[in-house]
Coordinates of C-alpha atoms in Angstrom, one line a residue:
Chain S
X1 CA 53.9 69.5 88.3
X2 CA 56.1 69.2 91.6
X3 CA 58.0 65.8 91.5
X4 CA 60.1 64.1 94.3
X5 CA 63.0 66.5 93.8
X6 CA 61.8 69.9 94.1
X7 CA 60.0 68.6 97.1
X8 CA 62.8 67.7 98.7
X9 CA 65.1 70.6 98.5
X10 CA 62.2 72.8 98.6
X11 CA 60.6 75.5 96.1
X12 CA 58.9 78.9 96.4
X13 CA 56.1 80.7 94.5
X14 CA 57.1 84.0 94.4
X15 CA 55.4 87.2 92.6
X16 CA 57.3 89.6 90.3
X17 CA 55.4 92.9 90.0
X18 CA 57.3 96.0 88.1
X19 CA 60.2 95.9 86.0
X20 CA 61.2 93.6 83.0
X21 CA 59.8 90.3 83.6
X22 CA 61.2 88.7 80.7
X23 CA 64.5 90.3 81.2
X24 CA 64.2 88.3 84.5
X25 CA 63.1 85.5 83.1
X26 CA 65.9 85.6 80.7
X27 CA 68.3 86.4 83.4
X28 CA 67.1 83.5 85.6
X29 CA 67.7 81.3 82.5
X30 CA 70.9 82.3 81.6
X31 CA 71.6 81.3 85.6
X32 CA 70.6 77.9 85.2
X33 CA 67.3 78.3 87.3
X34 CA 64.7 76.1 86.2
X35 CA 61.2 77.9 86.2
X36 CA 57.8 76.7 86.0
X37 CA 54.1 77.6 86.4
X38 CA 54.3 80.9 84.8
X39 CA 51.3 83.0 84.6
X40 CA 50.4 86.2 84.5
X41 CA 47.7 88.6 84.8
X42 CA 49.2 91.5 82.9
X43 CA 50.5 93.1 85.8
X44 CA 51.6 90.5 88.0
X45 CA 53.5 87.3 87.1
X46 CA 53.7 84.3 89.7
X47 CA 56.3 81.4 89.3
X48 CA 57.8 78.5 90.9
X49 CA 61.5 78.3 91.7
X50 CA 63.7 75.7 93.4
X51 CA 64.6 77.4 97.1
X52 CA 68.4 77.3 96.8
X53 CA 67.8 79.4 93.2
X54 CA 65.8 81.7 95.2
X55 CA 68.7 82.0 97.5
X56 CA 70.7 83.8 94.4
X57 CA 68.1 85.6 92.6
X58 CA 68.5 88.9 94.4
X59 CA 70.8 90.2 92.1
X60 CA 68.8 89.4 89.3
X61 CA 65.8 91.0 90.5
X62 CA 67.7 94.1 91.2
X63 CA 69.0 94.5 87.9
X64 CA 65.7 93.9 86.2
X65 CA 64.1 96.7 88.4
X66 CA 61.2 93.7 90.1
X67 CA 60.0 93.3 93.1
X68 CA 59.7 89.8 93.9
X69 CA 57.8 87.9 97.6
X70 CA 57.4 84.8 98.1
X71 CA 53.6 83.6 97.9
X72 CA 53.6 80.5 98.7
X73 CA 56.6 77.4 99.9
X74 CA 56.6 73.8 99.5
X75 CA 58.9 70.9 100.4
X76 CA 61.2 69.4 103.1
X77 CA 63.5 72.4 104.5
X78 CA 60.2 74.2 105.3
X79 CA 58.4 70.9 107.0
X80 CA 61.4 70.5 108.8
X81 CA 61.6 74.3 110.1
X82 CA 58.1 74.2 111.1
X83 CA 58.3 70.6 113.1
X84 CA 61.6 71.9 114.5
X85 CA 59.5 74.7 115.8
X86 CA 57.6 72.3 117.8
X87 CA 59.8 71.3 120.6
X88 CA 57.7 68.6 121.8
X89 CA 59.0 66.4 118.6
X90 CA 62.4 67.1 119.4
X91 CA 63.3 66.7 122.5
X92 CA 59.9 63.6 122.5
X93 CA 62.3 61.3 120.4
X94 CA 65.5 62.2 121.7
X95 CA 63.7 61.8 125.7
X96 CA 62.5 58.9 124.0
X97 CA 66.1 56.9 123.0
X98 CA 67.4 58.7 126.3
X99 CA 64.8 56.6 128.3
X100 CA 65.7 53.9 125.8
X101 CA 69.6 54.1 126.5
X102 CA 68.9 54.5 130.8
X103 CA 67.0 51.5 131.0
X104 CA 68.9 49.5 129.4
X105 CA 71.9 50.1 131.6
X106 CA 69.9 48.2 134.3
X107 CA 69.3 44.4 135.0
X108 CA 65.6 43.3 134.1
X109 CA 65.6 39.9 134.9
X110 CA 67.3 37.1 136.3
X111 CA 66.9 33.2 135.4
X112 CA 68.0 30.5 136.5
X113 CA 68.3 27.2 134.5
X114 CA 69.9 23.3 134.9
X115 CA 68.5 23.2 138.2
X116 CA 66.1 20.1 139.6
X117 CA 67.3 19.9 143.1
X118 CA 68.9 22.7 144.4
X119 CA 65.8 25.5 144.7
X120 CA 66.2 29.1 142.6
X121 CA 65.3 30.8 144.9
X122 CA 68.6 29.8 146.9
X123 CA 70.8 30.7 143.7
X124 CA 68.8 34.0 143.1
X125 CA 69.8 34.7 146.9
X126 CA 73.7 34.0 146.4
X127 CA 73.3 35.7 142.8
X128 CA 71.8 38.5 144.7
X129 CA 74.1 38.9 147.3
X130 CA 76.8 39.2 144.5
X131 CA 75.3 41.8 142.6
X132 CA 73.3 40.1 140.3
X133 CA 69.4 41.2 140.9
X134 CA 66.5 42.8 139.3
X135 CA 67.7 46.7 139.3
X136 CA 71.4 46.0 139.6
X137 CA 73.5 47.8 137.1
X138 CA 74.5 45.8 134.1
X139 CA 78.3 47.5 134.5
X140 CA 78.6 46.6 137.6
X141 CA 77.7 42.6 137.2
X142 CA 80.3 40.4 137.5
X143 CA 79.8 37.6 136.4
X144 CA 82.9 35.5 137.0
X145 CA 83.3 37.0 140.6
X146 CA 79.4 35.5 141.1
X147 CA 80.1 32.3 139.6
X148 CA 83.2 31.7 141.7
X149 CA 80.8 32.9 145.0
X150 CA 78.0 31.2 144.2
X151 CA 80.2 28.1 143.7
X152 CA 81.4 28.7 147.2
X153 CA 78.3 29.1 148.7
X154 CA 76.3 26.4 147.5
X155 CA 78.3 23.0 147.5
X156 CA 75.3 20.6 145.7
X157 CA 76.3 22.5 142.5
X158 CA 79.2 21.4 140.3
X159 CA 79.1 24.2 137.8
X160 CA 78.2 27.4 137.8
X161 CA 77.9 30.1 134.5
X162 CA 76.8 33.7 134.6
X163 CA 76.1 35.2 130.5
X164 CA 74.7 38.4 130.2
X165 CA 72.2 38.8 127.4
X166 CA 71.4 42.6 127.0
X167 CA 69.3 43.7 130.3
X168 CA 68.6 39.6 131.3
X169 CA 70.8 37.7 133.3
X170 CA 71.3 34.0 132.7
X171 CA 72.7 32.2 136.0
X172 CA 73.0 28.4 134.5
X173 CA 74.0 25.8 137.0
X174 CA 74.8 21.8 136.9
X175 CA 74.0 20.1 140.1
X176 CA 76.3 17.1 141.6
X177 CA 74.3 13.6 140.9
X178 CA 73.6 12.2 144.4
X179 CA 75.5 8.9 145.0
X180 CA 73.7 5.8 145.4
X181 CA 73.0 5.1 148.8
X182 CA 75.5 2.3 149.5
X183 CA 73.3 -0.5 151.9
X184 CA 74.4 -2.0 155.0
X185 CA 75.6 -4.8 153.1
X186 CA 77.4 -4.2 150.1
X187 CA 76.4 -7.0 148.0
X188 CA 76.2 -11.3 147.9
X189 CA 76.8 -12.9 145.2
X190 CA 73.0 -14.4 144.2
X191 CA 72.0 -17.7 142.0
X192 CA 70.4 -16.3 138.5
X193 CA 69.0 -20.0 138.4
X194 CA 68.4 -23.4 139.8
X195 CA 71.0 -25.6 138.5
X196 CA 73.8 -27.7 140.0
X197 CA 77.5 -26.2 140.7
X198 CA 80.2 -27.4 138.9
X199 CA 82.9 -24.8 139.8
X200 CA 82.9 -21.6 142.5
X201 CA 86.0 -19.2 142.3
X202 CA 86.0 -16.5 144.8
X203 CA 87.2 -13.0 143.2
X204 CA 85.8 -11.7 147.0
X205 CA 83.6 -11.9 150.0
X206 CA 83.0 -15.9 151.0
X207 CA 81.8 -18.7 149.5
X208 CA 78.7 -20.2 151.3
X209 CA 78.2 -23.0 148.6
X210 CA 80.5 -25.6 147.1
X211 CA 81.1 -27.1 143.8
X212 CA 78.5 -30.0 143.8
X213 CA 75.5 -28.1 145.6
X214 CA 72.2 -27.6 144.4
X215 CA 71.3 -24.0 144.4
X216 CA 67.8 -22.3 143.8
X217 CA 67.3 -18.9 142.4
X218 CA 68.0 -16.7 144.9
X219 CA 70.1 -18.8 146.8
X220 CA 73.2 -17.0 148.2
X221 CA 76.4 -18.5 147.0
X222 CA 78.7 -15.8 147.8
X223 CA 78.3 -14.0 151.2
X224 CA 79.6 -9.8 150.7
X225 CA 81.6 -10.0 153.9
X226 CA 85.7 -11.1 154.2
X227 CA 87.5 -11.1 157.4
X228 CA 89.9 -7.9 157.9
X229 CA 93.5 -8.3 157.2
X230 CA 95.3 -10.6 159.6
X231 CA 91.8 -12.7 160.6
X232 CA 91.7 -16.2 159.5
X233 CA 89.9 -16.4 156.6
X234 CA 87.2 -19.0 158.5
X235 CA 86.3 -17.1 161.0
X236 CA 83.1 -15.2 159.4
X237 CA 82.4 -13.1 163.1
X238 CA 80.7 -9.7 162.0
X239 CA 82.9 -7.8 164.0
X240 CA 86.0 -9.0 163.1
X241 CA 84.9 -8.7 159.2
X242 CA 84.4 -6.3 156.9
X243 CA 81.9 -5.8 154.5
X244 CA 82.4 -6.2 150.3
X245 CA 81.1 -6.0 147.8
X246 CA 80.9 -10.0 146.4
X247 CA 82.7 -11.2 143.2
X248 CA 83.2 -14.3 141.6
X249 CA 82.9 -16.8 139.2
X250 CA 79.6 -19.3 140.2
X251 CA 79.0 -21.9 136.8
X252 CA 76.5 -24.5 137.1
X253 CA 75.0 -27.3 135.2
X254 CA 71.4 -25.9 134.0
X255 CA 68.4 -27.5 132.4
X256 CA 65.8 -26.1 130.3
X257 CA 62.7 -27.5 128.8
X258 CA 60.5 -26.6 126.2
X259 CA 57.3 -27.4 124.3
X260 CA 56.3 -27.4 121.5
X261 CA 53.2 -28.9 119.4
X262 CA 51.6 -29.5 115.1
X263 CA 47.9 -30.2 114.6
X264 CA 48.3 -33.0 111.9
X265 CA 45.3 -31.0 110.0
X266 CA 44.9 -27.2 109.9
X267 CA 42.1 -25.0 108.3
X268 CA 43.2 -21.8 106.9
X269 CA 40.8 -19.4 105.7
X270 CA 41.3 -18.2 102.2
X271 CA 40.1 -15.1 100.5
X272 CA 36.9 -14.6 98.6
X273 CA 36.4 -12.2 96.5
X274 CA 33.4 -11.1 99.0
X275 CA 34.1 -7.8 101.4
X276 CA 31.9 -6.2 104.0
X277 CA 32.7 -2.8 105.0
X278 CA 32.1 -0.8 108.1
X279 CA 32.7 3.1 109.1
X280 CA 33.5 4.4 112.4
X281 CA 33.5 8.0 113.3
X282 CA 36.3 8.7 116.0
X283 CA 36.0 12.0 117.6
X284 CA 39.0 12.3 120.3
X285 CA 37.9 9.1 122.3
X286 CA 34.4 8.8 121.2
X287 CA 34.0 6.8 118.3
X288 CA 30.5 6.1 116.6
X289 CA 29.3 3.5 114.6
X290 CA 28.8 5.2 111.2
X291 CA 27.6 2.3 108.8
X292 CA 27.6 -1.4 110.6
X293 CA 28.7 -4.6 108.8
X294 CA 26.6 -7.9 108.5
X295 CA 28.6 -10.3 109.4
X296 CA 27.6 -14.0 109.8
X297 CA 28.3 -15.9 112.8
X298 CA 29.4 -19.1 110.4
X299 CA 31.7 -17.6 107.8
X300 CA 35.0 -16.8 108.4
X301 CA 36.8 -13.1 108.2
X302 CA 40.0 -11.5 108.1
X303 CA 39.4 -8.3 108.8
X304 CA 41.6 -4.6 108.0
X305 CA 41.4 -1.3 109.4
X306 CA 41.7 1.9 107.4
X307 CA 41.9 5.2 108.9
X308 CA 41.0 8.1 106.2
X309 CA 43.4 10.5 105.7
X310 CA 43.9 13.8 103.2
X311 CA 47.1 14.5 102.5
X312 CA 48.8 13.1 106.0
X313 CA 46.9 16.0 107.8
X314 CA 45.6 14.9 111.1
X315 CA 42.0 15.8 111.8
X316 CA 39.9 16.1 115.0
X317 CA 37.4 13.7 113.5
X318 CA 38.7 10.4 111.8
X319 CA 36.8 8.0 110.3
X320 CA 37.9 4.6 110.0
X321 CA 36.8 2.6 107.9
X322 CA 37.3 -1.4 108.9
X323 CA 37.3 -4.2 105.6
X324 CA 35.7 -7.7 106.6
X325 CA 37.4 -10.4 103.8
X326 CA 35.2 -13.2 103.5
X327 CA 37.0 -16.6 103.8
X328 CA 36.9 -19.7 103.1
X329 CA 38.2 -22.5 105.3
X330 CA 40.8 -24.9 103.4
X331 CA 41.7 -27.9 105.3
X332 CA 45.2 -28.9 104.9
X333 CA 46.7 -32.2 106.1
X334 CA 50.5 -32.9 106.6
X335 CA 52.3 -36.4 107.2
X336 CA 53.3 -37.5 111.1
X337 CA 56.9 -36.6 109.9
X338 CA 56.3 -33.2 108.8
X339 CA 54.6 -32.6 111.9
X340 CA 56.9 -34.3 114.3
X341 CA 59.8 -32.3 112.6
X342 CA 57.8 -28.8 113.0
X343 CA 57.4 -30.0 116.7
X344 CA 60.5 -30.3 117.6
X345 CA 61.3 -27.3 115.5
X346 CA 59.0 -25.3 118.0
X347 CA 59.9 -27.0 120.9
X348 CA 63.3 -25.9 120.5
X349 CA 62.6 -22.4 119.7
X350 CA 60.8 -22.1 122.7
X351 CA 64.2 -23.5 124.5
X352 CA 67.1 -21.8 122.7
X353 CA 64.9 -18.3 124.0
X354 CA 65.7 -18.6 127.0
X355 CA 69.4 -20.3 127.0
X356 CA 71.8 -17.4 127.3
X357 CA 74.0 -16.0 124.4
X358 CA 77.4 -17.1 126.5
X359 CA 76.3 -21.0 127.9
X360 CA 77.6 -23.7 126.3
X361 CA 75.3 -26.6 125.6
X362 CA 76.3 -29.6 126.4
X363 CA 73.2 -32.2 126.0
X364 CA 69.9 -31.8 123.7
X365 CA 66.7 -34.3 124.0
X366 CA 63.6 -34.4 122.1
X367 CA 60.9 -36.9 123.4
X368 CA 57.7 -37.0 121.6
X369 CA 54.6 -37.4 124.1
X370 CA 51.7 -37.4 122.3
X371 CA 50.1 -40.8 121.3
X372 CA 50.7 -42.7 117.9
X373 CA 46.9 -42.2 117.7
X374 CA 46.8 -38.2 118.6
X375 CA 45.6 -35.8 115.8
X376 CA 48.3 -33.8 117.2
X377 CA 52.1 -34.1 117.6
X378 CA 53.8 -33.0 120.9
X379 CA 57.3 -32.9 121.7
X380 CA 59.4 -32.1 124.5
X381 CA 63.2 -30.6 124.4
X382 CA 65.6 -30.4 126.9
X383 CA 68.7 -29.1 127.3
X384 CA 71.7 -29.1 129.3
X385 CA 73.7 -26.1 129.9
X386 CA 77.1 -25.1 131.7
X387 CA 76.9 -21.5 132.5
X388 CA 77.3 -18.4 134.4
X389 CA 74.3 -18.3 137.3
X390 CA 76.0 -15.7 139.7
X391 CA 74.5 -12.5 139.6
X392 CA 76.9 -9.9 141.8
X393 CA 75.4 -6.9 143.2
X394 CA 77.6 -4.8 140.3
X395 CA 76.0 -6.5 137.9
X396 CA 72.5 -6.3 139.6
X397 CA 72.7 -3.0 139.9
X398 CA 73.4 -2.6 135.8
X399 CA 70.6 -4.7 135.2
X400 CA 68.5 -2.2 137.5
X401 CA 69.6 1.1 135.7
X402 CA 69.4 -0.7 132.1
Chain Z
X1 CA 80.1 78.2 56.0
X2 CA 80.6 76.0 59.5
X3 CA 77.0 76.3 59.5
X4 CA 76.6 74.7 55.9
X5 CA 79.8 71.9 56.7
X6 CA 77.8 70.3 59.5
X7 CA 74.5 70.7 57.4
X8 CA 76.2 68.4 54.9
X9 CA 77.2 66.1 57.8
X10 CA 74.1 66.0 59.1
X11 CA 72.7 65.1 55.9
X12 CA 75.2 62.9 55.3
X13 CA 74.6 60.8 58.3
X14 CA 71.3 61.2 58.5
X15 CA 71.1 63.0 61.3
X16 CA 68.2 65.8 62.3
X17 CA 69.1 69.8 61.8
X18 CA 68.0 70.2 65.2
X19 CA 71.0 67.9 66.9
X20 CA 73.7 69.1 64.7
X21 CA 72.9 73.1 64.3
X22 CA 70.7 73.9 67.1
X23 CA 67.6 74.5 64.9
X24 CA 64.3 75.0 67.0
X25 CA 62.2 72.4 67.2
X26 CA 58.8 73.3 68.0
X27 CA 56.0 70.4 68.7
X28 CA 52.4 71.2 69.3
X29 CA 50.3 68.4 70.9
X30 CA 46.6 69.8 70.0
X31 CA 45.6 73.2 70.5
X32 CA 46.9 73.9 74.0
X33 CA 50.2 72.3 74.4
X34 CA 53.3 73.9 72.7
X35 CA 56.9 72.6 73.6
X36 CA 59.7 75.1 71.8
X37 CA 63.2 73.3 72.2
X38 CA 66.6 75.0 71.3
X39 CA 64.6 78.7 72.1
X40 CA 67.4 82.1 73.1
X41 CA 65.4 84.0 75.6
X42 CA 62.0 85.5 76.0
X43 CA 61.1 88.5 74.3
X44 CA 57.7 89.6 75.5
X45 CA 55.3 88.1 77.6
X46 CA 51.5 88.6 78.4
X47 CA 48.6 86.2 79.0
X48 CA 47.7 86.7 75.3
X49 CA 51.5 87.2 73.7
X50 CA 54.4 85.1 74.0
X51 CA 57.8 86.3 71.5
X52 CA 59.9 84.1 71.4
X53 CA 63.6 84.8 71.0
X54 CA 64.7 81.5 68.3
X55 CA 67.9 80.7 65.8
X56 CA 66.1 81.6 62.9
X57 CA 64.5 85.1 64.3
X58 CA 61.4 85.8 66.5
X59 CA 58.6 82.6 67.3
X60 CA 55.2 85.0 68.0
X61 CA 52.6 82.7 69.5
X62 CA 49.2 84.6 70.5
X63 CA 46.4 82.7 72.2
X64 CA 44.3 83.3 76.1
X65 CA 45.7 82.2 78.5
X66 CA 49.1 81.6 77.7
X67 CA 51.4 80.2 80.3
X68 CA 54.7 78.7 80.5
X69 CA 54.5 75.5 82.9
X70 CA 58.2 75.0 82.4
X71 CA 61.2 77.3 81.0
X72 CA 64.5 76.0 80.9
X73 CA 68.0 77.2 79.0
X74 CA 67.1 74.7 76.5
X75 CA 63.2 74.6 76.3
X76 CA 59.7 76.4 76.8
X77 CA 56.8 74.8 77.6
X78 CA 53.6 76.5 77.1
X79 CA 50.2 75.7 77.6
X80 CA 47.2 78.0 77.1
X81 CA 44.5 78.3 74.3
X82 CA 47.1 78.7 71.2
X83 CA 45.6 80.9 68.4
X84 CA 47.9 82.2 66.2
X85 CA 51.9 81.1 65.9
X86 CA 54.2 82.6 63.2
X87 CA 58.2 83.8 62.6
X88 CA 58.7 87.2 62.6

């Protein structure tokens, strides 16, 4: 038996020749040594003792007149002595974690992130010239002395962070958004929408149009240029103005029409209790026509598509599987009334779509056109609306970016 | 007449002779096991002879092949073809 124990703090076989072996057996006892593997072959006796007994059993071999050597050792204190005698496996590890320890003390690599416009290569440069490259010592980065330099150096950047993380460098970097290129001529006040003008108020630039005119989409109705300070406000001579950006208040008088129409008889299809089914294979684009449906040229079909699934997982190969409900056609007849209500109804959906939230409305019409005679019913709306139709170049530009 | 007192206790309570006054205990698992607990020394030993010092005198075991796989202040384990085992 040799458990964990003995194994760790070592044991030694020894043989005991001469003497009084069980006086040294008794001796050991009375110790405290544990013994084991006794044997003997009536002159010799061989047995197992912890090391660190062995250590103290001189004594007791003197005084029972043996002679005891060690036959045989086991355990970790005589592994370790005999690796230790190796001195490629100790100074290999400690080399090892000394190579370890020297190359971390240097930089490894250098990144740059949050850059678009400005080129890395530029920022590895100014990083570079401030201590901060592949090979440099981490101890003798510093970072906030490179952030303030590269900052200097390179004026398209806003912000500028240097982190160390271990033997990596992280330069990060927010660029400065480029203005919008302001044009030669700052803006005009534009029509949204025909319509007539009812009122013009000039926040700035000048009014080309006048409460009263007709104006067209597109039509300029307030120029983006103001005479400079001290001109008379007529005078609109290039060089003695200045150019604005245009603002003001242009509501006009707006119409809108609309359409909208009711069959006085419909057919809707209604569900048999018939179904044809189909299956497609779909592999990536390709699909292939697994089973085909008969379908009849005369019969009507509402149809569903099905894609095949197990358990949400998403294959390369689907198959869909496509349901053809058999119908059957229903005719169903409403009064003139009905209809002309569900006209109009439609027609005025189709107007109030495209009146904006903030007009005001300040006339609705309904005419039916359609004869008395007509299987169908169709009406036209109109409305009349007093609202906002300038569109400035602040808010053209909003609408551009939204 | 301490020795008898904690016999009585023992007996009393239940208890076995070898906990309360250090009697040997000796348990044989077949032929070729022997465990001796409670044992005061060893008085000879060969290959075929094993005297044990116990409480109540001498333990003589004779066999072939006797060996003690472990000895302890306390125990003696021996292993070996066991033949013969008597008190002296």
């Amino acid at each position: 038996m040799f458990d964990i124990g003995r194994y760790r703090f070592g044991a030694v076989k020894v043989r005991i020749s001469g003497g009084w072996i069980e006086r040294f057996i008794n001796r050991c006892l009375a110790a405290g040594f544990c013994l084991w593997q006794i044997k003997t072959d009536g002159s010799d006796t061989t047995l197992w003792m912890r090391l660190d007994d062995f250590r103290r059993v001189r004594e007791i071999a003197s005084d029972s007149h043996v002679e005891v050597k060690v036959i045989e050792r086991r355990g970790c204190p005589f592994l370790m002595r005999k690796l230790l005698r190796r001195k490629g496996l100790v100074v290999g590890p400690m080399l090892f974690l000394l190579l370890i320890h020297i190359f971390t003390l240097f930089v490894w690599q250098v990144d740059v992130v949050g850059n678009h416009a400005v080129d890395s290569d530029e920022i590895l440069r100014l990083a570079s010239e401030n201590g901060i490259h592949v090979g440099a010592l981490c101890s003798s980065v510093e970072p906030r002395e490179a952030e303030q330099a590269i900052m200097a150096n390179c004026g398209r950047l806003v912000w500028c962070g240097v982190r160390k993380e271990g033997t990596r460098i992280v330069v990060e970097v927010v660029e400065k958004t480029p203005r919008r290129a302001q044009p030669d001529h700052a803006g005009d006040v534009v029509a949204r929408t025909d319509g007539v003008l009812t009122e013009l108020i000039v926040l700035s630039g000048t009014a080309v149009k006048s409460s009263g005119d007709t104006v067209k989409a597109g039509d300029t109705l307030i120029i983006g240029v103001e005479p400079r300070y001290g001109e008379l406000a007529d005078a609109i001579d290039m060089e003695a103005t200045r150019t604005v950006g245009a603002k003001g208040i242009a509501r006009a008088r707006v119409w809108y029409e609309g359409y909208g129409e009711v069959p006085l008889e419909t057919i809707k299809g209604e569900r048999t209790q018939r179904a044809i089914y189909a299956v497609d294979v779909q592999m990536g684009e390709r699909s292939f026509v697994w089973q085909s449906a008969e379908i009849s040229d005369a019969a009507m079909y509402e149809t569903e598509k099905k894609i095949v699934k197990w358990r949400n997982q998403i294959f390369p190969v689907e198959i869909i599987i496509h349901i053809y409900y058999e119908c059957e056609p229903i005719s169903t007849a409403i009064s003139r009334e009905e209809a002309t209500l569900l006209a109009k109804e439609r027609a005025w959906q189709s107007v109030a779509e495209r009146i904006p939230k903030d007009a005001e409305v300040k006339e609705r019409r309904s005419d039916i056109i359609s004869e008395e005679s007509a299987s169908i019913v169709r009406v036209r709306a109109l409305a009349e609306t007093i609202e906002e139709i300038g569109i400035g170049p602040d808010s053209a530009k909003t609408e551009t970016e939204e | 007449m301490k020795r008898k007192r904690w016999q009585r206790v023992g007996a009393l309570l239940d208890i076995p002779d070898d906990v309360t006054m250090n009697v040997t205990r000796i348990t044989m698992v077949g032929r070729h096991h022997l465990l001796i607990e409670n044992h005061k020394g060893i008085i000879e030993y060969t290959s075929e002879l094993l005297r044990i010092h116990v409480d109540e005198g001498e333990l003589f075991i004779g066999g072939v092949g006797l060996s003690l796989s472990v000895i302890e202040p306390e125990q003696v384990e021996v292993q070996g073809t066991i033949a013969v085992m008597r008190y002296v």
